[in-house]
């Protein structure tokens, strides 16, 4: 009966359905709520007949700009009129504390039912540390404490079980991918296998990070009351010594905070070996990942970069920053740069020195072409390709290498075709150039690739729809292209299979028409799409994730910035679980992959 009642709740107003309409995905909502969504999203003004389900984000194509075209759900309507169901569900009580909690666990050794808190305390006791805690025998029949309903759903974003009402709460799971537990287990099967493989690596990283922090804490304590090896030299001014002592105390406080976080992670790791249900395993791993993400937040940049560096302090920050279960230890570059197109000028933000540096191309006859694109190479050089001299001129075929550190440039082989406002991506030693405008200043479908080993360009299969200023990202052996301009701003998605040399126009559409945006593959099944502009050149100040497996968009998040961010033109790098980008105002912003949050990093 609980599931029957859940079907009668509107996911928008969270009240009993009134005059219910049904979407293609089988979710229901009130007729008036559907009408409000169409009005609020200005679908008629945007000439978009795509209605996005507020629960699962799947698309329903409207025949007109009105909720009248959505079919009524006569079955649910009949239930609403004919029944008033009450549910008196029984709950499992914790045999340790007596609290009623449906999310119970069974200790296989003691044969007692425990709530999640008592279960964690149980195995934390040395006497019971080898006991195996098993989730409620009926894995899918846990009950939400708040709503007293079955937790038969699983949120793929928050990695937790939830009931139908929780899933429909816009302040909790808005835009998230919610599946039945059975389907979630299928989709997360590969992730669970990989997570199990990573547990020993996680243990080693935790041990290493804890060892490094303890060394630094001992060093800080020994230097608190003396001029130790980390203190300024005696000839330094008293103000500098005073600042150092102040920063030293702050650093000690932050080290102690992070030691506490490490010890929390250390206690959670053994549970990863005990879970039988893969969803429990994924949930616990996600909890550890969120704890790990706090390491960046707990180190203030002004203290880190202005503290005198000791022999071991250099390694602590990196040890903590990359303590993430499901993310690789990735530092793509220590420098972030902004190329001023149409000039020889560019500026660099150096993470190691925490400073901006203005630079210039040494060759006085060469400048970064307007509407050109670039990729950063493993040696930190930049390959700049194409572009054009003026808005109405044809695209260039030329390319050259730039060393951002010195401003030196080196010739690169010219492309087969001219390209401007195109996509450029580096994948496994090959630079892919996709679409854009050609030598005649017309949107073209031509694509090509530069093999960096042989320094030769080769044509690859043409994209289905030529487009300018789309977003592009690579995941594994595939390239995904989103949106762009093609007579008008569009929302189509194409996928290029590198091994097959084929393009596929996917059935999925971007939630909105978008161009000049950025894209970045943040995992083996997710792409972040962010910034850019809409059809009326209005700034697009949000990001969302594209799930490759489910072909769905979710996790819409605001980008905290007042200026327009056309990430299509900007340099984007990954450092650990953070992405960084910089704009012409010398503003550096970061995106936290673990917490799905944007922040201003440096101005």
Coordinates of C-alpha atoms in Angstrom, one line a residue, residues 64-477:
X64 CA 1.9 22.0 -28.2
X65 CA 3.0 24.5 -25.7
X66 CA 0.3 23.5 -23.2
X67 CA -0.2 20.9 -20.5
X68 CA -3.4 20.0 -22.3
X69 CA -1.4 17.8 -24.7
X70 CA -0.2 15.6 -21.8
X71 CA -2.4 12.5 -21.3
X72 CA -4.4 12.2 -18.1
X73 CA -3.6 9.2 -15.9
X74 CA -7.1 7.7 -15.5
X75 CA -5.9 4.8 -13.2
X76 CA -4.3 7.1 -10.6
X77 CA -7.3 9.4 -10.9
X78 CA -9.6 6.4 -10.1
X79 CA -7.4 5.5 -7.1
X80 CA -7.6 9.0 -5.7
X81 CA -11.3 9.1 -5.9
X82 CA -12.0 5.6 -4.6
X83 CA -9.5 5.0 -1.8
X84 CA -8.1 6.6 1.4
X85 CA -5.3 4.3 2.3
X86 CA -3.7 4.3 5.7
X87 CA -0.5 2.5 6.4
X88 CA 0.4 1.0 9.7
X89 CA 3.8 -0.4 9.0
X90 CA 5.8 -2.4 11.4
X91 CA 9.3 -1.4 12.1
X92 CA 12.4 -3.2 13.1
X93 CA 13.8 -2.1 16.5
X94 CA 17.4 -1.9 17.3
X95 CA 18.2 -4.6 19.9
X96 CA 20.9 -2.5 21.4
X97 CA 19.3 0.9 22.0
X98 CA 15.6 0.0 21.3
X99 CA 15.1 2.8 18.8
X100 CA 12.8 2.1 15.9
X101 CA 14.8 2.3 12.7
X102 CA 13.9 0.5 9.5
X103 CA 17.5 0.8 8.2
X104 CA 18.6 -2.0 10.4
X105 CA 21.6 -4.2 10.2
X106 CA 22.2 -7.8 11.3
X107 CA 25.4 -8.9 13.0
X108 CA 26.0 -12.3 11.6
X109 CA 28.0 -13.4 14.6
X110 CA 25.8 -12.1 17.4
X111 CA 22.5 -12.6 15.5
X112 CA 21.1 -9.3 16.7
X113 CA 19.4 -6.4 14.8
X114 CA 21.3 -3.1 15.1
X115 CA 20.6 0.5 13.9
X116 CA 23.3 2.1 11.7
X117 CA 24.8 3.9 14.7
X118 CA 24.9 0.9 17.0
X119 CA 26.3 -1.3 14.1
X120 CA 29.2 1.1 13.6
X121 CA 29.9 1.3 17.3
X122 CA 29.6 -2.6 17.5
X123 CA 32.4 -3.2 15.0
X124 CA 34.5 -0.3 16.4
X125 CA 34.9 -2.3 19.6
X126 CA 38.1 -4.3 19.5
X127 CA 36.2 -7.3 20.9
X128 CA 33.8 -7.4 17.9
X129 CA 36.0 -5.9 15.2
X130 CA 36.0 -9.1 13.2
X131 CA 32.2 -9.4 13.3
X132 CA 30.4 -9.1 9.9
X133 CA 27.5 -6.7 9.7
X134 CA 24.9 -7.5 7.1
X135 CA 22.2 -5.2 6.0
X136 CA 18.5 -6.0 6.7
X137 CA 17.8 -9.5 5.2
X138 CA 15.4 -7.9 2.8
X139 CA 17.8 -5.4 1.2
X140 CA 15.1 -3.4 -0.6
X141 CA 12.7 -3.2 2.3
X142 CA 14.4 -0.6 4.5
X143 CA 12.1 2.1 5.7
X144 CA 12.6 5.9 5.7
X145 CA 12.5 7.1 9.3
X146 CA 11.1 10.5 8.4
X147 CA 8.2 9.3 6.1
X148 CA 7.8 5.6 7.3
X149 CA 7.9 4.5 3.7
X150 CA 10.0 1.8 2.0
X151 CA 13.4 3.0 0.8
X152 CA 13.1 1.2 -2.4
X153 CA 15.0 3.8 -4.5
X154 CA 18.7 4.7 -4.8
X155 CA 20.1 8.2 -5.6
X156 CA 23.0 7.8 -8.0
X157 CA 24.3 11.3 -7.1
X158 CA 24.2 11.2 -3.3
X159 CA 24.8 7.4 -3.2
X160 CA 22.1 6.8 -0.7
X161 CA 18.8 4.8 -0.4
X162 CA 15.6 6.9 -0.3
X163 CA 11.9 6.6 -0.3
X164 CA 9.6 8.1 -3.0
X165 CA 8.8 11.2 -1.0
X166 CA 12.5 11.9 -0.3
X167 CA 13.3 11.4 -4.0
X168 CA 10.7 14.0 -5.0
X169 CA 11.9 16.6 -2.5
X170 CA 13.4 19.4 -4.7
X171 CA 15.6 20.6 -1.8
X172 CA 17.2 17.2 -1.4
X173 CA 17.4 15.3 -4.7
X174 CA 16.5 18.0 -7.3
X175 CA 17.8 16.9 -10.7
X176 CA 19.4 13.7 -9.4
X177 CA 19.3 10.4 -11.1
X178 CA 17.0 8.1 -9.0
X179 CA 16.6 4.4 -9.8
X180 CA 15.1 1.4 -8.3
X181 CA 17.7 -0.5 -6.2
X182 CA 17.7 -3.4 -8.6
X183 CA 18.5 -1.1 -11.5
X184 CA 21.0 0.8 -9.5
X185 CA 22.9 -2.4 -8.6
X186 CA 23.1 -3.2 -12.3
X187 CA 24.4 0.2 -13.2
X188 CA 26.9 0.3 -10.3
X189 CA 28.1 -3.3 -10.6
X190 CA 31.3 -2.2 -12.5
X191 CA 31.9 0.7 -10.1
X192 CA 31.6 -1.7 -7.1
X193 CA 34.2 -4.0 -8.6
X194 CA 36.6 -1.1 -9.2
X195 CA 36.0 0.2 -5.7
X196 CA 36.9 -3.1 -4.1
X197 CA 40.1 -3.1 -6.1
X198 CA 40.9 0.4 -4.8
X199 CA 40.5 -0.4 -1.1
X200 CA 44.1 -1.5 -0.6
X201 CA 45.3 1.6 -2.4
X202 CA 43.1 3.8 -0.2
X203 CA 44.6 2.2 2.9
X204 CA 48.1 3.0 1.8
X205 CA 47.2 6.6 1.0
X206 CA 45.6 7.1 4.4
X207 CA 48.6 5.6 6.1
X208 CA 51.0 7.8 4.1
X209 CA 48.9 11.0 4.7
X210 CA 48.6 10.3 8.4
X211 CA 52.4 9.7 8.7
X212 CA 53.1 13.0 6.9
X213 CA 50.7 15.0 9.0
X214 CA 52.1 13.6 12.2
X215 CA 55.6 14.5 11.1
X216 CA 54.5 18.1 10.4
X217 CA 52.6 18.3 13.7
X218 CA 55.7 17.2 15.6
X219 CA 57.7 19.8 13.7
X220 CA 55.2 22.6 14.4
X221 CA 55.1 21.8 18.1
X222 CA 58.9 21.8 18.4
X223 CA 59.0 25.2 16.6
X224 CA 56.2 26.8 18.7
X225 CA 58.5 28.2 21.3
X226 CA 61.8 28.3 19.4
X227 CA 63.4 29.5 16.2
X228 CA 63.6 26.1 14.6
X229 CA 64.5 25.1 11.1
X230 CA 61.2 26.4 9.7
X231 CA 61.4 29.8 11.3
X232 CA 62.7 32.9 9.5
X233 CA 66.4 33.8 9.8
X234 CA 67.4 36.0 12.7
X235 CA 68.2 38.9 10.4
X236 CA 64.5 39.0 9.4
X237 CA 62.4 41.8 10.7
X238 CA 60.2 41.4 13.8
X239 CA 57.0 41.8 11.8
X240 CA 58.0 38.9 9.5
X241 CA 58.8 36.7 12.5
X242 CA 55.5 37.7 14.2
X243 CA 53.6 36.8 11.0
X244 CA 55.4 33.5 10.7
X245 CA 54.5 32.5 14.3
X246 CA 50.9 33.5 13.7
X247 CA 50.8 31.4 10.5
X248 CA 52.6 28.6 12.2
X249 CA 49.8 28.3 14.8
X250 CA 47.2 28.4 12.1
X251 CA 49.0 25.7 10.2
X252 CA 49.1 23.6 13.3
X253 CA 45.4 24.0 13.9
X254 CA 44.6 22.9 10.3
X255 CA 47.0 20.0 10.5
X256 CA 45.2 18.8 13.7
X257 CA 41.8 19.2 11.9
X258 CA 43.0 17.1 9.0
X259 CA 44.5 14.5 11.2
X260 CA 41.0 14.1 12.7
X261 CA 39.6 13.7 9.2
X262 CA 42.2 11.1 8.3
X263 CA 41.4 9.1 11.4
X264 CA 37.7 9.3 10.6
X265 CA 38.5 7.8 7.1
X266 CA 40.7 5.2 8.8
X267 CA 37.8 4.0 10.9
X268 CA 35.5 3.7 7.9
X269 CA 37.8 1.7 5.6
X270 CA 37.3 -1.7 7.4
X271 CA 33.5 -1.5 6.7
X272 CA 34.3 -1.6 3.0
X273 CA 35.4 -5.2 3.3
X274 CA 32.2 -6.2 5.3
X275 CA 29.4 -5.1 3.0
X276 CA 27.6 -7.8 1.1
X277 CA 25.3 -5.4 -0.8
X278 CA 27.1 -3.3 -3.5
X279 CA 24.9 -0.3 -2.8
X280 CA 26.1 -0.3 0.8
X281 CA 29.7 -0.5 -0.4
X282 CA 29.1 2.4 -2.8
X283 CA 27.4 4.5 -0.1
X284 CA 30.3 4.0 2.3
X285 CA 32.9 4.8 -0.4
X286 CA 31.0 8.0 -1.2
X287 CA 31.0 9.0 2.5
X288 CA 34.8 8.5 2.5
X289 CA 35.2 10.5 -0.7
X290 CA 33.2 13.4 0.8
X291 CA 35.4 13.4 3.9
X292 CA 38.5 13.4 1.7
X293 CA 37.2 16.4 -0.3
X294 CA 37.3 18.5 2.9
X295 CA 41.1 18.4 2.9
X296 CA 41.3 21.2 0.3
X297 CA 38.8 23.3 2.2
X298 CA 40.8 22.9 5.4
X299 CA 44.0 24.4 4.0
X300 CA 43.9 28.2 3.4
X301 CA 45.8 29.2 0.3
X302 CA 47.4 32.3 1.9
X303 CA 48.9 30.3 4.7
X304 CA 50.1 27.5 2.4
X305 CA 51.8 29.6 -0.1
X306 CA 53.4 32.1 2.3
X307 CA 54.5 29.7 5.0
X308 CA 58.3 28.9 4.9
X309 CA 58.5 25.4 3.4
X310 CA 60.2 22.6 5.4
X311 CA 61.6 19.4 4.1
X312 CA 58.4 17.5 4.5
X313 CA 55.7 20.2 4.3
X314 CA 55.9 20.2 0.5
X315 CA 54.4 16.7 0.4
X316 CA 51.6 17.0 2.9
X317 CA 49.2 19.1 0.8
X318 CA 49.4 16.8 -2.1
X319 CA 49.1 13.7 0.1
X320 CA 45.8 15.0 1.5
X321 CA 44.5 16.6 -1.6
X322 CA 44.5 13.3 -3.5
X323 CA 43.0 11.1 -0.8
X324 CA 40.0 10.1 -2.9
X325 CA 38.7 6.6 -3.4
X326 CA 37.2 7.1 -6.8
X327 CA 39.5 9.7 -8.4
X328 CA 43.0 9.3 -9.8
X329 CA 46.0 11.2 -8.6
X330 CA 45.9 13.8 -11.4
X331 CA 47.9 17.0 -11.7
X332 CA 47.6 18.1 -15.3
X333 CA 49.6 21.2 -14.9
X334 CA 50.9 23.7 -12.3
X335 CA 50.1 26.6 -14.5
X336 CA 46.8 28.0 -15.8
X337 CA 47.0 30.5 -18.6
X338 CA 44.7 32.9 -20.6
X339 CA 45.6 33.6 -24.2
X340 CA 44.5 37.0 -25.4
X341 CA 43.5 36.3 -29.0
X342 CA 44.4 38.8 -31.6
X343 CA 47.6 39.8 -29.7
X344 CA 50.9 38.4 -28.6
X345 CA 50.0 38.8 -24.9
X346 CA 48.9 36.1 -22.4
X347 CA 49.0 35.8 -18.7
X348 CA 49.7 32.8 -16.4
X349 CA 48.7 31.8 -12.9
X350 CA 51.4 29.7 -11.2
X351 CA 49.9 27.5 -8.5
X352 CA 53.4 26.9 -7.0
X353 CA 54.1 30.6 -6.6
X354 CA 50.5 31.7 -6.1
X355 CA 51.0 34.6 -8.5
X356 CA 49.9 35.9 -11.9
X357 CA 52.6 36.5 -14.5
X358 CA 52.1 38.6 -17.6
X359 CA 53.9 37.1 -20.7
X360 CA 54.3 37.8 -24.4
X361 CA 55.1 35.8 -27.5
X362 CA 58.7 36.6 -28.4
X363 CA 58.2 36.5 -32.2
X364 CA 57.0 40.0 -33.1
X365 CA 55.4 38.8 -36.3
X366 CA 53.2 36.2 -34.6
X367 CA 50.1 36.5 -32.5
X368 CA 47.4 34.2 -31.2
X369 CA 44.7 34.2 -34.0
X370 CA 41.2 35.2 -33.1
X371 CA 38.7 32.3 -33.0
X372 CA 41.6 29.8 -32.7
X373 CA 41.6 26.8 -30.4
X374 CA 44.4 25.1 -28.5
X375 CA 45.4 22.1 -26.4
X376 CA 47.9 21.8 -23.7
X377 CA 50.5 19.0 -24.3
X378 CA 52.1 16.7 -21.6
X379 CA 55.3 18.8 -21.8
X380 CA 53.2 21.9 -20.9
X381 CA 53.7 23.3 -24.4
X382 CA 50.5 24.6 -26.1
X383 CA 49.5 23.7 -29.6
X384 CA 47.5 26.6 -31.1
X385 CA 45.5 25.8 -34.3
X386 CA 43.5 27.7 -36.9
X387 CA 41.5 30.8 -36.2
X388 CA 41.0 33.7 -38.6
X389 CA 42.1 37.3 -39.0
X390 CA 38.7 39.0 -39.1
X391 CA 35.1 38.0 -38.4
X392 CA 34.2 37.6 -42.1
X393 CA 37.5 36.1 -43.3
X394 CA 38.2 32.4 -43.9
X395 CA 39.7 30.0 -41.4
X396 CA 43.4 29.4 -41.2
X397 CA 45.2 26.0 -41.7
X398 CA 48.3 27.1 -39.7
X399 CA 49.3 25.8 -36.3
X400 CA 52.3 26.5 -34.0
X401 CA 53.6 25.4 -30.6
X402 CA 54.0 27.9 -27.7
X403 CA 56.1 27.5 -24.6
X404 CA 54.1 29.5 -22.0
X405 CA 57.1 29.6 -19.7
X406 CA 59.3 31.5 -22.1
X407 CA 57.1 32.8 -24.9
X408 CA 59.1 30.9 -27.5
X409 CA 57.2 29.5 -30.5
X410 CA 57.9 26.6 -32.8
X411 CA 56.4 25.7 -36.2
X412 CA 53.9 22.9 -36.4
X413 CA 52.6 21.2 -39.5
X414 CA 49.6 22.9 -41.1
X415 CA 46.2 21.3 -40.9
X416 CA 44.6 19.7 -44.0
X417 CA 41.6 22.1 -43.8
X418 CA 41.1 25.5 -42.3
X419 CA 39.3 25.6 -38.9
X420 CA 38.0 28.3 -36.6
X421 CA 35.7 28.2 -33.6
X422 CA 36.3 24.4 -33.6
X423 CA 36.8 21.8 -30.9
X424 CA 40.4 20.6 -30.2
X425 CA 41.0 17.7 -27.9
X426 CA 44.1 15.6 -27.0
X427 CA 43.5 11.9 -26.6
X428 CA 46.3 9.3 -26.2
X429 CA 48.9 11.3 -28.1
X430 CA 46.6 12.4 -30.9
X431 CA 45.1 15.9 -31.3
X432 CA 41.6 15.9 -32.7
X433 CA 40.2 19.0 -34.5
X434 CA 36.5 18.9 -35.0
X435 CA 34.1 21.0 -37.2
X436 CA 34.0 24.8 -36.9
X437 CA 34.2 27.1 -39.9
X438 CA 36.3 26.4 -43.0
X439 CA 38.4 28.5 -45.4
X440 CA 35.2 30.0 -46.9
X441 CA 34.0 31.0 -43.5
X442 CA 31.2 28.4 -43.7
X443 CA 30.2 26.0 -41.0
X444 CA 31.8 22.7 -42.1
X445 CA 31.7 19.0 -41.0
X446 CA 35.4 18.2 -41.7
X447 CA 37.4 16.7 -38.9
X448 CA 41.1 15.7 -38.7
X449 CA 43.7 14.4 -36.3
X450 CA 47.4 15.1 -35.7
X451 CA 49.6 12.2 -34.5
X452 CA 52.2 13.8 -32.2
X453 CA 54.6 11.0 -32.7
X454 CA 54.8 11.3 -36.5
X455 CA 53.7 15.0 -36.7
X456 CA 51.3 14.2 -39.5
X457 CA 47.6 15.2 -40.0
X458 CA 45.1 12.7 -41.2
X459 CA 41.4 13.2 -42.1
X460 CA 38.9 11.4 -40.0
X461 CA 35.2 10.8 -40.5
X462 CA 33.1 14.0 -40.9
X463 CA 30.8 14.9 -38.1
X464 CA 27.0 14.6 -38.9
X465 CA 26.2 18.2 -38.1
X466 CA 28.7 21.0 -38.7
X467 CA 28.8 23.4 -35.7
X468 CA 30.8 26.3 -34.3
X469 CA 31.7 26.8 -30.7
X470 CA 30.3 23.5 -29.4
X471 CA 31.6 21.9 -26.2
X472 CA 33.6 18.7 -26.5
X473 CA 35.1 16.1 -24.1
X474 CA 36.8 12.7 -24.3
X475 CA 36.0 9.7 -22.2
X476 CA 38.0 6.6 -22.9
X477 CA 38.1 6.0 -26.6

